[in-house]
Short mmCIF file of C-alpha atoms and ligand atoms in Angstrom, two decimals:
data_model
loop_
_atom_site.label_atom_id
_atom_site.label_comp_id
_atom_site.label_asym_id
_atom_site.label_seq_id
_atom_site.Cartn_x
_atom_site.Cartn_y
_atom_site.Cartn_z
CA UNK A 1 -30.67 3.49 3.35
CA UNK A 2 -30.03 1.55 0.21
CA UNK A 3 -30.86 -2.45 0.24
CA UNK A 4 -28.53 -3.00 -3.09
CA UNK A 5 -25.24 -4.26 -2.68
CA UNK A 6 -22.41 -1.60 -3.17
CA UNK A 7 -19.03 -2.37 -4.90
CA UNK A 8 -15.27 -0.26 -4.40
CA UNK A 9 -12.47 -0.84 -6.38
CA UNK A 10 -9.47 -0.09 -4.55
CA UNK A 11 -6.00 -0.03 -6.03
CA UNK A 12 -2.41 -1.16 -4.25
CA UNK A 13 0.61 1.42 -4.09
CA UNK A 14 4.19 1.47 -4.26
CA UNK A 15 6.39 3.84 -2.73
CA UNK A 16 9.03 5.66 -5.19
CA UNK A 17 10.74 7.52 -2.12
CA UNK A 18 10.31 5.99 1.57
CA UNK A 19 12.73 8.36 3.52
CA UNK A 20 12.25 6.76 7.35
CA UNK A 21 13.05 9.40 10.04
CA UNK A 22 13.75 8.07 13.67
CA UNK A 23 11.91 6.33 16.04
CA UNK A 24 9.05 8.50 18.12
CA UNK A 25 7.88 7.93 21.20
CA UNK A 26 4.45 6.60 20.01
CA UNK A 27 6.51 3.72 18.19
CA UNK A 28 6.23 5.41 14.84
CA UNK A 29 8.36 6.97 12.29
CA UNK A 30 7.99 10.08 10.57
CA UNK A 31 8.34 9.68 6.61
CA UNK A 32 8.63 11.47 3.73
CA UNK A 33 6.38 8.71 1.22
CA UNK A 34 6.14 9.40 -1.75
CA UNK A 35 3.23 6.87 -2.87
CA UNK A 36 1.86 5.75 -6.29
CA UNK A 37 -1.25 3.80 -6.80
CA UNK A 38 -0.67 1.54 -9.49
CA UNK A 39 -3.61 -0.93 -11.19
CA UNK A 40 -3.99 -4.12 -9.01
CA UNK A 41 -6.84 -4.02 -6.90
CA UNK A 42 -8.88 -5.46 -4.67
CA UNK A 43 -13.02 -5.22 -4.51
CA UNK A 44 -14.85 -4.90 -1.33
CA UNK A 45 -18.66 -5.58 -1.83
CA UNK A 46 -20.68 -4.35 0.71
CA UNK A 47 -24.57 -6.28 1.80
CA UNK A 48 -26.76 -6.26 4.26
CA UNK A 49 -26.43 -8.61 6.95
CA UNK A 50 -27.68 -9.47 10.33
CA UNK A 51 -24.12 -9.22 11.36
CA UNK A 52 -20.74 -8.04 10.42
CA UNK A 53 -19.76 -10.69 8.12
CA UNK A 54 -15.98 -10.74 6.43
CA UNK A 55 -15.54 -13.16 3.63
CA UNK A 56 -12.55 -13.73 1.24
CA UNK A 57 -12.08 -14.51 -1.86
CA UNK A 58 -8.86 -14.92 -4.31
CA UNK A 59 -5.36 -16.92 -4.42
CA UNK A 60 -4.20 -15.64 -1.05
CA UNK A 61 -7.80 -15.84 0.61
CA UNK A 62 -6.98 -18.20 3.34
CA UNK A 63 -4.06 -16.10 4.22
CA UNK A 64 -6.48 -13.14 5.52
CA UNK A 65 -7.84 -12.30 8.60
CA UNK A 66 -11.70 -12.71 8.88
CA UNK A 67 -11.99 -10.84 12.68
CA UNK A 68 -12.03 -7.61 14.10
CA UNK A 69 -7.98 -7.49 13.28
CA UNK A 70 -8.82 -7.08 9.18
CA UNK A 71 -9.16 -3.37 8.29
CA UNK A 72 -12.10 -3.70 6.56
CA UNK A 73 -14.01 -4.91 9.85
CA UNK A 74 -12.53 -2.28 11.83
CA UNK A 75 -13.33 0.38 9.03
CA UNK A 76 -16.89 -0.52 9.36
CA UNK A 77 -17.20 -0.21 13.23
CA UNK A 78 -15.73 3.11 12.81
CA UNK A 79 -17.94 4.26 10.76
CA UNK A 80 -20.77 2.95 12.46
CA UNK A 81 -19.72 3.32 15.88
CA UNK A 82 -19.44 7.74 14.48
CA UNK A 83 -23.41 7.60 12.82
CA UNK A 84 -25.29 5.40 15.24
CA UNK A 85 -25.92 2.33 12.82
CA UNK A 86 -25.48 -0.82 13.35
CA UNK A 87 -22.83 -2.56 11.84
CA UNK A 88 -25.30 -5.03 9.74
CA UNK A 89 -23.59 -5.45 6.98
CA UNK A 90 -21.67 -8.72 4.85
CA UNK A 91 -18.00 -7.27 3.55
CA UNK A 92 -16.59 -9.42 0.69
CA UNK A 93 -12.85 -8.99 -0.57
CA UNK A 94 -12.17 -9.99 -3.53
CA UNK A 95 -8.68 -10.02 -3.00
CA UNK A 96 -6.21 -9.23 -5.87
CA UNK A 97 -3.33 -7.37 -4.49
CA UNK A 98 -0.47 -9.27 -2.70
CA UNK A 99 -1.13 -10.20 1.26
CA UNK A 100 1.43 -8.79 3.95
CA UNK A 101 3.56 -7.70 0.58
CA UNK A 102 4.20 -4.17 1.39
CA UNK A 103 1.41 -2.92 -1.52
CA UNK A 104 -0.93 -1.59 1.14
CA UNK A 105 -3.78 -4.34 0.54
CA UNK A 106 -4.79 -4.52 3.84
CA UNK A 107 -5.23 -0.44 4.00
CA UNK A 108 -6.85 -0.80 0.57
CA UNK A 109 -9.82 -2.91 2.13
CA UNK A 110 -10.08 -0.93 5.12
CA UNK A 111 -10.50 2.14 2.34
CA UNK A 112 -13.16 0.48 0.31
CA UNK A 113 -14.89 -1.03 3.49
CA UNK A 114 -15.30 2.75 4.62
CA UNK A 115 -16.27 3.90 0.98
CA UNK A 116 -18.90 0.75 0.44
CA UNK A 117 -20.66 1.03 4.01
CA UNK A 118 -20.49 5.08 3.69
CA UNK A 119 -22.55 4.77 0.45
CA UNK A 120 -24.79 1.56 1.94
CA UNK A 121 -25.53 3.42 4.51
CA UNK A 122 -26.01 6.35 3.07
CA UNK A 123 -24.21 8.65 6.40
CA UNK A 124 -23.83 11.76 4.96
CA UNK A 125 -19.60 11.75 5.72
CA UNK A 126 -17.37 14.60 4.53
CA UNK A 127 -14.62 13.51 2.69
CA UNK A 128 -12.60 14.80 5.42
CA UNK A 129 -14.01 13.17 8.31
CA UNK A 130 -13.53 9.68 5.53
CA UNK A 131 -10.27 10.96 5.47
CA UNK A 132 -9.64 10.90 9.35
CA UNK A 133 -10.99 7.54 10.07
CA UNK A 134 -9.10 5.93 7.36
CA UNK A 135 -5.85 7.55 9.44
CA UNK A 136 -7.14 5.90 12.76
CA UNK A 137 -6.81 2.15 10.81
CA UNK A 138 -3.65 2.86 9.62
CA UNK A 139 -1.13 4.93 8.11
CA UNK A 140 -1.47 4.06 4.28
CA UNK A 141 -5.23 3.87 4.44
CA UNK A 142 -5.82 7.40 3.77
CA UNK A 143 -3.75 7.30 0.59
CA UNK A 144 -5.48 4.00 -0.69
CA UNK A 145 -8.58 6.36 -0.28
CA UNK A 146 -7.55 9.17 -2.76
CA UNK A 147 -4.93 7.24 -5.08
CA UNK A 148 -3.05 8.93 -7.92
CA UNK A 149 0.05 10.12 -6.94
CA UNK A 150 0.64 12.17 -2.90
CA UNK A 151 3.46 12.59 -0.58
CA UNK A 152 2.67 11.42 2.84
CA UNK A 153 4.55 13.13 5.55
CA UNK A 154 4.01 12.50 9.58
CA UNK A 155 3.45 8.59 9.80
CA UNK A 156 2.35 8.72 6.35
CA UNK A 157 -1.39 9.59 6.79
CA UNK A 158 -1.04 13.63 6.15
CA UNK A 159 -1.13 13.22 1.89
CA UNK A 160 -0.70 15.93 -0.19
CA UNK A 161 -1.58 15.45 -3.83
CA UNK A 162 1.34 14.88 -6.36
CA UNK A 163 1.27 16.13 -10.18
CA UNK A 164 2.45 13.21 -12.58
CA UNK A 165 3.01 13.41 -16.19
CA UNK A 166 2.40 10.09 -17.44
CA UNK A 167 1.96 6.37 -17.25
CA UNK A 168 5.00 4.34 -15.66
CA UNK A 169 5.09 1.25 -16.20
CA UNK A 170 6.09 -1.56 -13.54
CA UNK A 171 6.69 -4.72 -12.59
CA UNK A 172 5.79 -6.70 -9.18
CA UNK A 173 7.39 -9.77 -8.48
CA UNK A 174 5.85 -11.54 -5.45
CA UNK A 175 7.58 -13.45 -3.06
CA UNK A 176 6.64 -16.70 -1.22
CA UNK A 177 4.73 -15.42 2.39
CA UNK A 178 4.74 -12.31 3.95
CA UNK A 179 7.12 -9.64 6.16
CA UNK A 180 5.44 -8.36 8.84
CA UNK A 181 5.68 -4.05 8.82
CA UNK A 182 6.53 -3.88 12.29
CA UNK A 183 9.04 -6.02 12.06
CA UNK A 184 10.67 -4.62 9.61
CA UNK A 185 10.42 -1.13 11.04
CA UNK A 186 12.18 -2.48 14.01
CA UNK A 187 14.81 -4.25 11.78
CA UNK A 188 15.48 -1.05 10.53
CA UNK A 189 16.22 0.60 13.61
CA UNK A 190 18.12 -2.08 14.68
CA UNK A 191 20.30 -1.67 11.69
CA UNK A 192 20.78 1.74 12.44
CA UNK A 193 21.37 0.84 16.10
CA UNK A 194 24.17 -1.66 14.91
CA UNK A 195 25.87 1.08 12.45
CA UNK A 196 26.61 3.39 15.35
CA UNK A 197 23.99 6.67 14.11
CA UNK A 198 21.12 5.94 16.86
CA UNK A 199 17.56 5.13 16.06
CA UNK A 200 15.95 7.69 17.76
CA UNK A 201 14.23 11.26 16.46
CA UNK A 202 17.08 12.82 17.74
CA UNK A 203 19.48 10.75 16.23
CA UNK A 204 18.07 10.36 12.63
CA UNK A 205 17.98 13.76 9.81
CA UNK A 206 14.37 14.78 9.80
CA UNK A 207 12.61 12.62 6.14
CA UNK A 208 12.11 14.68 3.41
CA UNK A 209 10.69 14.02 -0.30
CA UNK A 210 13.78 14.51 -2.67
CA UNK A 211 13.24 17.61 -5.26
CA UNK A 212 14.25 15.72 -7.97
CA UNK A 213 12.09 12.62 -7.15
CA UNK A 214 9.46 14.95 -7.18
CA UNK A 215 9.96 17.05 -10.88
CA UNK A 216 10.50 13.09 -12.18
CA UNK A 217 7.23 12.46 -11.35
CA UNK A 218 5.75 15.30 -12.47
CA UNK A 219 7.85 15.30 -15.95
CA UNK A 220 6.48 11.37 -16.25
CA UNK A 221 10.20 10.56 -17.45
CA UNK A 222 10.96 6.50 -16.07
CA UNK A 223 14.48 7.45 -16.93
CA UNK A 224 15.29 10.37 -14.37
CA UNK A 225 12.40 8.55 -12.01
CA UNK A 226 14.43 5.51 -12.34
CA UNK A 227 17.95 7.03 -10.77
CA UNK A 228 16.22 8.57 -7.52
CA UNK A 229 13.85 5.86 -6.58
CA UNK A 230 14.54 5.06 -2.88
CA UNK A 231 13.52 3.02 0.07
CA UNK A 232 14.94 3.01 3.52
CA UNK A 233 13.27 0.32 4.55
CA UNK A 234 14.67 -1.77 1.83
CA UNK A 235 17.83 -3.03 3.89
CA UNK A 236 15.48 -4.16 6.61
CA UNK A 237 13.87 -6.28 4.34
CA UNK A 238 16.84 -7.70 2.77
CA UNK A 239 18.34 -8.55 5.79
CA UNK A 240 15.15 -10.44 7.17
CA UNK A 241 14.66 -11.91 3.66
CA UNK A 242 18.45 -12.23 2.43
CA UNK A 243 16.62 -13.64 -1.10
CA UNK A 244 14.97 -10.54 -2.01
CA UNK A 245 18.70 -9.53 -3.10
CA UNK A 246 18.63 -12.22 -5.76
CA UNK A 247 14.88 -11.18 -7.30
CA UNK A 248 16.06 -7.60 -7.38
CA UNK A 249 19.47 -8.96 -9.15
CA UNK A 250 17.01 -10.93 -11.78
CA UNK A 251 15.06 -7.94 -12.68
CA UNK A 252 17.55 -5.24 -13.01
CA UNK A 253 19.54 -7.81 -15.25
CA UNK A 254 15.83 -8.74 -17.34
CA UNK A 255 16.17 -4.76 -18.28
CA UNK A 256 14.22 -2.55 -15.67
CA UNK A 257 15.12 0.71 -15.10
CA UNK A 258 15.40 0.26 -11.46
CA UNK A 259 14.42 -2.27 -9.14
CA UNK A 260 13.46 -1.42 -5.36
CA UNK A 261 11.77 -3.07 -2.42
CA UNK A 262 8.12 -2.12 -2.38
CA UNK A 263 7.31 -0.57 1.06
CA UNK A 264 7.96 -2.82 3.50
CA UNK A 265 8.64 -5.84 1.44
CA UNK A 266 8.81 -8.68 0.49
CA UNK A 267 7.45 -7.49 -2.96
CA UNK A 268 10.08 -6.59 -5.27
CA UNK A 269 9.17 -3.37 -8.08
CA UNK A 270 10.63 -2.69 -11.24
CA UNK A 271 10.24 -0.18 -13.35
CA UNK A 272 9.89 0.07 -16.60
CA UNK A 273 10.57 1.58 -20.08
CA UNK A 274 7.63 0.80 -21.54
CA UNK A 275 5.48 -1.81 -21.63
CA UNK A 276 7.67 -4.00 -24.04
CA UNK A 277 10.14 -3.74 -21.65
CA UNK A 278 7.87 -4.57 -18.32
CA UNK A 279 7.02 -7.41 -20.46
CA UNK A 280 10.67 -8.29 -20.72
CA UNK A 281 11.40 -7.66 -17.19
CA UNK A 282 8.48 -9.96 -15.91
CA UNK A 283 9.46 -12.89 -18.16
CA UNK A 284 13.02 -12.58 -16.83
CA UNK A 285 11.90 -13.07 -13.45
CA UNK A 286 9.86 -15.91 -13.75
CA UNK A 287 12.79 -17.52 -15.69
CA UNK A 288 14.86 -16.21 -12.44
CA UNK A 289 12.45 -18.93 -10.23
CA UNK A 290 13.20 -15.94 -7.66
CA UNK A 291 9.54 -14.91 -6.73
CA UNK A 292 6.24 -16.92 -6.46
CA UNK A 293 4.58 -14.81 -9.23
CA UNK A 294 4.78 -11.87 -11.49
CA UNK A 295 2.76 -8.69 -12.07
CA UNK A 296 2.46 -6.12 -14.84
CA UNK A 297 0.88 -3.21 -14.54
CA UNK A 298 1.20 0.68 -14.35
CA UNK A 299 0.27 3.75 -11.98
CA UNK A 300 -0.94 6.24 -11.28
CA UNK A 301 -4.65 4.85 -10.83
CA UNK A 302 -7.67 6.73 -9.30
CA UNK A 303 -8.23 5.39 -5.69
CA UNK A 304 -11.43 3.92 -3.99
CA UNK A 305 -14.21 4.22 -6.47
CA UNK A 306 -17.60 3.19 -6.02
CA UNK A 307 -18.54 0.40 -9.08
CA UNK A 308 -22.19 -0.03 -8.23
O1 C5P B 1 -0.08 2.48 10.68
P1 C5P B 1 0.05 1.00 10.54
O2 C5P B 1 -0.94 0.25 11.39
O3 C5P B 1 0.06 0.53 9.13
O4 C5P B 1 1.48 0.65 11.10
C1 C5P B 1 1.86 -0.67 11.40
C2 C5P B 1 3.17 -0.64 12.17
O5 C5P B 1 4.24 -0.21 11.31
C3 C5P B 1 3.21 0.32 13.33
O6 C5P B 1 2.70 -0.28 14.49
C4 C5P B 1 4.69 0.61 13.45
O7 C5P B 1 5.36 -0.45 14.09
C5 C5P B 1 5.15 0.61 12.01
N1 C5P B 1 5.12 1.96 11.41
C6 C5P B 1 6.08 2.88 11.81
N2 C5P B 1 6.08 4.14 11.27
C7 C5P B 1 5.17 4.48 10.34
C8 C5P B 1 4.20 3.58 9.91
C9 C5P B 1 4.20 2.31 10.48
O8 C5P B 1 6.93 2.57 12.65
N3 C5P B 1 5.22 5.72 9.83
#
């Protein structure tokens, strides 16, 4: 066991397709997610402690959870709980990436809380069985694991690694508090509910990751990207956050490509051109006064990676 304090860098995602099949019986959804890991990120430092210790650090700090309900906590019982050691250990977050904003933050600390205590502690874990416990916190905490590009399929935890061809370049406009994901799961079947197709497995075409989607990506063209970006979650969001219409409006008119709901909202994605034109886009949103602040940045990013 090693005394030094160990760092992870873990980056936030976005989804370019989120195809959202019907309800199941275990209150999920199957998906076809097709997620990108783009370069915000949050840093989980890892010390030992007499006890399990979560502290916070950031713009958004206060609005994190510092019990057993954040990921990271959990991540480390998990892990200790499997290898018989005792959960000793001080997790900091220094917390960069948008709370409750549909950019998988909260699965990116429960990834680098794994990744730090795994190398504190020194365990031994496969990548695999890494891989299986992030999947018990939560869907998108495998993917915040291995980054880069992957389509998730069953609730989003079963990745399989994506080819991409270059840097895209996009813009995140965050909104003023958070949407809760279940909520807006639920709006979503409600929606569907209220439009007469059903909700339910049965009901609902099985999700699945859209060919050309898929050769966009791989060709790195923001262009042909641009025109099959897609989120089915995205009228859920609008119609608990009406507003999100109007930042989406402001972007698309500052010059992005294409502007989408990111996950399950309330963060607003654009994409890009170039970085000129990200540059454009962002400026054009904080002239919009739509969104509490703007981010530039670009994907695909490696995922959790061990600093020091
Ligand atoms: O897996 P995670 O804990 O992130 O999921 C949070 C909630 O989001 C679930 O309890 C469920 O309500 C909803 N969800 C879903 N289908 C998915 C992923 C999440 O309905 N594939």
């Amino acid at each position: 066991m090693t005394a030094a304090p160990v760092t992870v860098r873990v980056p936030a995602k976005v989804n370019v397709q989120l195809a959202v099949g019907g309800l199941r019986p275990d209150g999920f959804h199957d998906l076809a997610n097709v997620f990108l890991a783009v370069g915000l990120y949050d840093e989980i430092t890892a010390t030992p402690s007499d006890r399990l210790r979560i502290t916070v650090s950031g713009p958004d700090a206060h609005q994190v959870p510092l019990d057993e309900s954040n990921l990271a906590a959990r991540a480390a019982l998990a892990l200790a709980a499997r290898h018989g050691v005792e959960p000793r250990v001080h997790l900091h977050i220094a917390k960069d990436i948008p709370v409750a904003g549909g950019m998988a933050g909260g699965s990116a600390d429960g990834a680098g809380a794994l990744l730090a205590c795994d190398t504190l502690w020194d365990t031994g874990a496969t990548r695999d069985e890494l891989l299986a416990i992030c999947a018990e916190l939560g869907s998108d905490v495998p993917f915040s694991l291995v980054g880069g590009a992957a389509l998730g399929r069953g609730r989003g935890e079963l990745l399989e690694p994506l080819e991409t061809g270059g840097v895209l370049h996009w813009v995140f406009a965050v909104a003023d508090g958070g949407l809760s994901t279940p909520a807006v799961y639920r709006e979503c079947d409600r929606l569907r509910e209220a439009a007469g197709t059903g909700s339910s497995a049965a009901d609902v075409p099985e999700p699945a990751p859209s060919g050309d989607l898929l050769r966009a990506l791989r060709t790195g063209d923001p262009g042909a990207l641009a025109a099959v970006l897609a989120n089915d979650l995205q009228p859920a969001a609008i119609s608990l956050r009406p507003s999100l219409a109007e930042t989406l409006r402001a972007g698309s008119e500052g010059g992005a490509l294409a502007a989408l709901v990111s996950g399950s909202g309330p963060t607003c994605a654009f994409l890009a051109k170039d970085p000129e034109a990200a540059e454009g886009v962002a400026e054009a949103l904080l002239r919009s006064a739509t969104c509490r602040a703007v981010r530039v940045t670009s994907g695909p990013v490696p995922g959790a990676t061990v600093l020091r």
